[in-house]
Structure formats: C-alpha cells, structure tokens
Coordinates of N, CA and C in Angstrom, one line a residue:
Q1 N 72.8 106.5 80.2 CA 72.9 106.7 81.7 C 72.9 105.3 82.4
V2 N 73.5 105.3 83.5 CA 73.5 104.1 84.3 C 73.4 104.5 85.8
Q3 N 72.7 103.6 86.5 CA 72.6 103.8 87.9 C 73.4 102.7 88.7
L4 N 74.0 103.1 89.7 CA 74.7 102.1 90.6 C 74.1 102.1 92.0
V5 N 73.9 100.9 92.5 CA 73.2 100.7 93.8 C 74.1 99.8 94.6
E6 N 74.6 100.3 95.7 CA 75.4 99.6 96.7 C 74.5 98.9 97.7
S7 N 75.0 97.8 98.3 CA 74.3 97.1 99.3 C 75.4 96.2 100.1
G8 N 74.9 95.7 101.3 CA 75.8 94.9 102.0 C 76.5 95.5 103.2
G9 N 76.3 96.8 103.4 CA 76.9 97.4 104.6 C 76.2 96.9 105.9
G10 N 76.7 97.3 107.0 CA 76.1 97.0 108.3 C 77.1 97.2 109.4
L11 N 76.7 96.7 110.6 CA 77.5 96.8 111.8 C 78.2 95.5 112.0
V12 N 79.5 95.6 112.2 CA 80.3 94.4 112.4 C 81.4 94.6 113.5
Q13 N 81.8 93.6 114.2 CA 82.8 93.7 115.2 C 84.2 93.8 114.6
P14 N 85.1 94.4 115.3 CA 86.5 94.4 114.7 C 87.0 93.0 114.5
G15 N 87.7 92.8 113.3 CA 88.1 91.5 112.9 C 87.1 90.8 112.0
G16 N 85.9 91.3 111.9 CA 84.9 90.7 111.1 C 85.0 91.0 109.7
S17 N 84.0 90.5 108.9 CA 84.1 90.6 107.4 C 82.7 91.1 106.9
L18 N 82.7 91.7 105.8 CA 81.5 92.1 105.0 C 81.8 92.0 103.6
R19 N 80.8 91.8 102.7 CA 81.0 91.9 101.3 C 80.0 92.9 100.8
L20 N 80.5 94.0 100.2 CA 79.7 95.0 99.6 C 79.4 94.6 98.1
S21 N 78.2 95.0 97.7 CA 77.9 94.8 96.3 C 77.5 96.1 95.6
C22 N 77.8 96.2 94.3 CA 77.5 97.4 93.5 C 76.8 96.9 92.2
K23 N 75.5 97.0 92.2 CA 74.7 96.5 91.1 C 74.5 97.7 90.1
A24 N 74.9 97.4 88.8 CA 74.7 98.4 87.8 C 73.4 98.1 87.1
S25 N 72.7 99.2 86.6 CA 71.4 99.0 85.9 C 71.5 98.4 84.5
R26 N 72.7 98.4 84.0 CA 72.9 97.7 82.7 C 74.4 97.2 82.7
S27 N 74.7 96.5 81.7 CA 76.1 95.9 81.5 C 77.1 97.0 81.2
I28 N 78.0 97.2 82.1 CA 79.0 98.3 81.9 C 80.4 97.8 82.2
F29 N 80.6 96.7 82.9 CA 81.9 96.4 83.4 C 82.8 95.8 82.4
T30 N 82.4 95.4 81.3 CA 83.3 95.0 80.2 C 83.8 96.2 79.5
T31 N 83.3 97.4 79.7 CA 83.7 98.6 79.0 C 84.3 99.6 80.0
Y32 N 83.9 99.6 81.2 CA 84.3 100.7 82.2 C 84.8 100.0 83.5
G33 N 85.9 100.5 84.0 CA 86.3 100.1 85.3 C 85.4 100.5 86.4
I34 N 85.6 100.0 87.6 CA 84.8 100.4 88.7 C 85.7 100.7 89.9
D35 N 85.3 101.7 90.7 CA 86.1 102.1 91.8 C 85.2 102.0 93.1
W36 N 85.9 101.8 94.2 CA 85.2 101.9 95.5 C 85.9 103.0 96.3
Y37 N 85.1 103.9 96.8 CA 85.5 105.0 97.6 C 84.8 104.8 99.0
R38 N 85.4 105.6 99.9 CA 84.7 105.6 101.3 C 84.9 107.0 101.8
Q39 N 83.9 107.4 102.7 CA 84.0 108.7 103.3 C 83.6 108.5 104.8
A40 N 84.6 108.8 105.7 CA 84.3 108.7 107.1 C 83.9 110.1 107.6
P41 N 83.1 110.1 108.7 CA 82.7 111.4 109.2 C 83.8 112.4 109.4
G42 N 83.6 113.6 108.9 CA 84.6 114.7 109.0 C 85.8 114.5 108.1
K43 N 85.8 113.5 107.3 CA 86.9 113.3 106.4 C 86.5 113.4 104.9
E44 N 87.5 113.6 104.1 CA 87.3 113.6 102.6 C 87.1 112.2 102.1
R45 N 86.4 112.2 101.0 CA 86.2 110.9 100.3 C 87.5 110.4 99.8
E46 N 87.8 109.1 100.0 CA 89.0 108.6 99.5 C 88.8 107.3 98.7
L47 N 89.7 107.1 97.7 CA 89.7 105.9 96.9 C 90.3 104.8 97.7
V48 N 89.6 103.6 97.7 CA 90.1 102.5 98.4 C 90.5 101.3 97.5
A49 N 89.8 101.2 96.4 CA 90.1 100.1 95.5 C 89.5 100.4 94.1
Q50 N 90.2 99.8 93.1 CA 89.7 100.0 91.7 C 90.1 98.8 90.9
I51 N 89.3 98.5 89.9 CA 89.6 97.4 89.0 C 89.3 97.9 87.6
T52 N 90.2 97.5 86.7 CA 90.0 97.8 85.3 C 89.2 96.8 84.5
T53 N 88.9 97.1 83.3 CA 88.1 96.1 82.5 C 89.0 94.9 82.2
G54 N 90.3 95.0 82.3 CA 91.2 93.9 82.1 C 91.5 93.1 83.3
G55 N 90.9 93.5 84.4 CA 91.0 92.8 85.7 C 92.1 93.2 86.6
N56 N 92.8 94.3 86.2 CA 93.9 94.8 87.1 C 93.3 95.6 88.2
S57 N 93.8 95.3 89.4 CA 93.3 96.0 90.6 C 94.4 96.8 91.3
N58 N 93.9 97.8 92.0 CA 94.8 98.6 92.9 C 94.1 98.9 94.2
Y59 N 94.9 99.0 95.2 CA 94.3 99.2 96.6 C 95.0 100.3 97.3
A60 N 94.3 101.0 98.1 CA 95.0 102.0 99.0 C 95.8 101.2 100.1
D61 N 96.9 101.8 100.5 CA 97.7 101.1 101.5 C 97.0 100.8 102.7
S62 N 96.1 101.6 103.1 CA 95.4 101.3 104.4 C 94.5 100.1 104.4
I63 N 94.2 99.6 103.3 CA 93.3 98.4 103.2 C 93.9 97.2 102.4
K64 N 95.1 97.4 101.9 CA 95.8 96.4 101.1 C 95.9 95.1 102.0
D65 N 95.7 94.0 101.3 CA 95.7 92.6 101.9 C 94.5 92.3 102.8
R66 N 93.6 93.3 103.0 CA 92.4 93.0 103.8 C 91.2 93.1 102.9
F67 N 91.2 93.9 101.8 CA 90.0 94.0 100.9 C 90.4 93.4 99.6
A68 N 89.3 93.0 98.9 CA 89.5 92.5 97.5 C 88.3 92.9 96.7
I69 N 88.7 93.5 95.5 CA 87.6 94.0 94.6 C 87.5 92.9 93.5
S70 N 86.3 92.7 93.0 CA 86.0 91.8 91.9 C 84.8 92.2 91.2
I71 N 84.6 91.6 90.0 CA 83.4 91.8 89.1 C 82.8 90.6 88.7
A72 N 81.5 90.5 88.7 CA 80.7 89.4 88.1 C 80.0 90.0 86.9
N73 N 80.5 89.9 85.7 CA 80.0 90.6 84.5 C 78.6 90.1 84.3
A74 N 78.3 88.8 84.4 CA 77.0 88.3 84.1 C 75.9 88.8 85.0
A75 N 76.3 89.3 86.2 CA 75.3 89.8 87.1 C 75.3 91.3 87.1
N76 N 76.2 91.9 86.3 CA 76.3 93.4 86.3 C 76.6 93.9 87.7
T77 N 77.5 93.2 88.4 CA 77.7 93.5 89.8 C 79.2 93.5 90.1
A78 N 79.6 94.5 90.9 CA 81.0 94.5 91.4 C 80.9 94.3 92.9
Y79 N 82.0 93.8 93.4 CA 82.0 93.4 94.9 C 83.3 94.0 95.5
L80 N 83.1 94.3 96.8 CA 84.3 94.6 97.6 C 84.2 93.7 98.9
Q81 N 85.1 92.7 98.9 CA 85.2 91.8 100.0 C 86.1 92.4 101.0
M82 N 85.6 92.6 102.3 CA 86.3 93.3 103.3 C 86.6 92.3 104.5
S83 N 87.8 92.1 104.9 CA 88.1 91.2 105.9 C 88.9 91.9 107.0
N84 N 89.0 91.3 108.2 CA 89.8 91.9 109.3 C 89.5 93.3 109.5
L85 N 88.2 93.6 109.5 CA 87.8 95.0 109.6 C 88.2 95.7 110.9
K86 N 88.5 97.0 110.8 CA 89.0 97.8 111.9 C 88.1 98.9 112.1
P87 N 88.0 99.5 113.3 CA 87.2 100.7 113.6 C 87.5 101.8 112.6
D88 N 88.7 102.0 112.1 CA 89.0 103.0 111.2 C 88.4 102.8 109.8
D89 N 87.9 101.6 109.6 CA 87.2 101.3 108.3 C 85.7 101.8 108.3
T90 N 85.3 102.3 109.4 CA 83.9 102.9 109.5 C 83.8 104.0 108.6
A91 N 82.8 103.9 107.7 CA 82.6 105.0 106.7 C 81.4 104.6 105.8
V92 N 81.0 105.6 105.0 CA 80.0 105.3 103.9 C 80.8 104.9 102.7
Y93 N 80.5 103.7 102.1 CA 81.2 103.2 101.0 C 80.4 103.4 99.7
Y94 N 81.1 103.9 98.7 CA 80.5 104.2 97.4 C 81.2 103.5 96.3
C95 N 80.4 103.0 95.3 CA 81.0 102.5 94.1 C 80.8 103.6 93.1
S96 N 81.7 103.6 92.1 CA 81.7 104.7 91.1 C 82.4 104.3 89.8
T97 N 82.0 104.9 88.8 CA 82.6 104.7 87.5 C 82.7 106.0 86.7
F98 N 83.6 106.1 85.8 CA 83.8 107.3 85.0 C 83.4 107.0 83.6
M99 N 82.3 107.6 83.1 CA 81.8 107.3 81.8 C 81.2 108.6 81.2
F100 N 81.3 108.7 79.9 CA 80.8 109.9 79.2 C 81.3 111.2 79.8
H101 N 82.5 111.2 80.2 CA 83.2 112.4 80.7 C 82.7 112.9 82.0
R102 N 82.1 112.0 82.8 CA 81.7 112.4 84.2 C 81.7 111.2 85.1
R103 N 81.9 111.5 86.4 CA 81.9 110.4 87.4 C 80.5 110.1 87.9
I104 N 80.1 108.9 87.9 CA 78.8 108.4 88.3 C 79.0 107.7 89.7
W105 N 78.1 108.1 90.6 CA 78.2 107.5 92.0 C 76.9 106.8 92.3
G106 N 77.1 105.8 93.2 CA 75.9 105.2 93.8 C 75.6 106.0 95.0
Q107 N 74.5 105.5 95.8 CA 74.0 106.3 96.9 C 74.8 106.0 98.2
G108 N 75.6 105.0 98.2 CA 76.5 104.6 99.3 C 75.8 103.6 100.3
T109 N 76.7 102.9 101.0 CA 76.2 102.0 102.0 C 77.1 102.1 103.2
Q110 N 76.5 102.2 104.4 CA 77.2 102.5 105.7 C 77.8 101.2 106.2
V111 N 79.1 101.3 106.5 CA 79.8 100.2 107.2 C 80.3 100.8 108.6
S112 N 79.9 100.1 109.6 CA 80.3 100.5 111.0 C 81.0 99.3 111.6
V113 N 82.2 99.6 112.1 CA 83.0 98.6 112.8 C 83.2 99.0 114.3
S114 N 82.6 98.2 115.1 CA 82.6 98.6 116.6 C 82.3 97.4 117.4
S115 N 82.9 97.3 118.6 CA 82.6 96.3 119.5 C 81.5 96.6 120.5

C-alpha cells in the first residue's frame, strides 16, 4: 500500500503561478507513473497531466504549455508546475497512480484563481 499527499495549493491571481507537490509514502515513481487530475465544482474529475516511468508526459489541451509535470525520485515526490493560471483552473487537484489493479488517490489540494 502507498499513500499520496498533495500540497501547494492556494489562492492566486490570474496570471500567477503555483507548484503542487505529491509526496508518496515510499518509492514508487521508478515503477509506476503518476497522474494529476482536477475536479471543479459541479464538474467531473478530469485528467490534466501524466508522466510515465520513462519520463514521457502528456497534457490536456486546456493546460498544455502552461503546466509541467515532473518527478524527483530521490524525494519520492511528483510536481505539477502551473503557470499563467486562469479562473477556469480553479479546482481541487489530485495526484493518482494505478497499482495492484486499482487507482490510488491523494486527498487533494484546492487551487483557487481569482482577482
């Protein structure tokens, strides 16, 4: 079993930046990829970014060129660097991985973009 803990959310003005962190309770990122999802009020949870163990990344069109996903294996931590934030980016952000035939989620971190 592994636990994922997100941090780094907060309130930011449009055009601002935040870096979200996803700390795993043990070393997993050399074996399992990591995904970042978000869920805005009244909307379904959506995949925004993912990275494989080989370092290949994919992004949703809505955040492409503004967000960057990365992993620091030595720290058992994944990151989501978010730039040029927009009000539509307001959501709870979750990191997640798929292991042992099931998806594991963190508790989420709130990102609010507002002037």
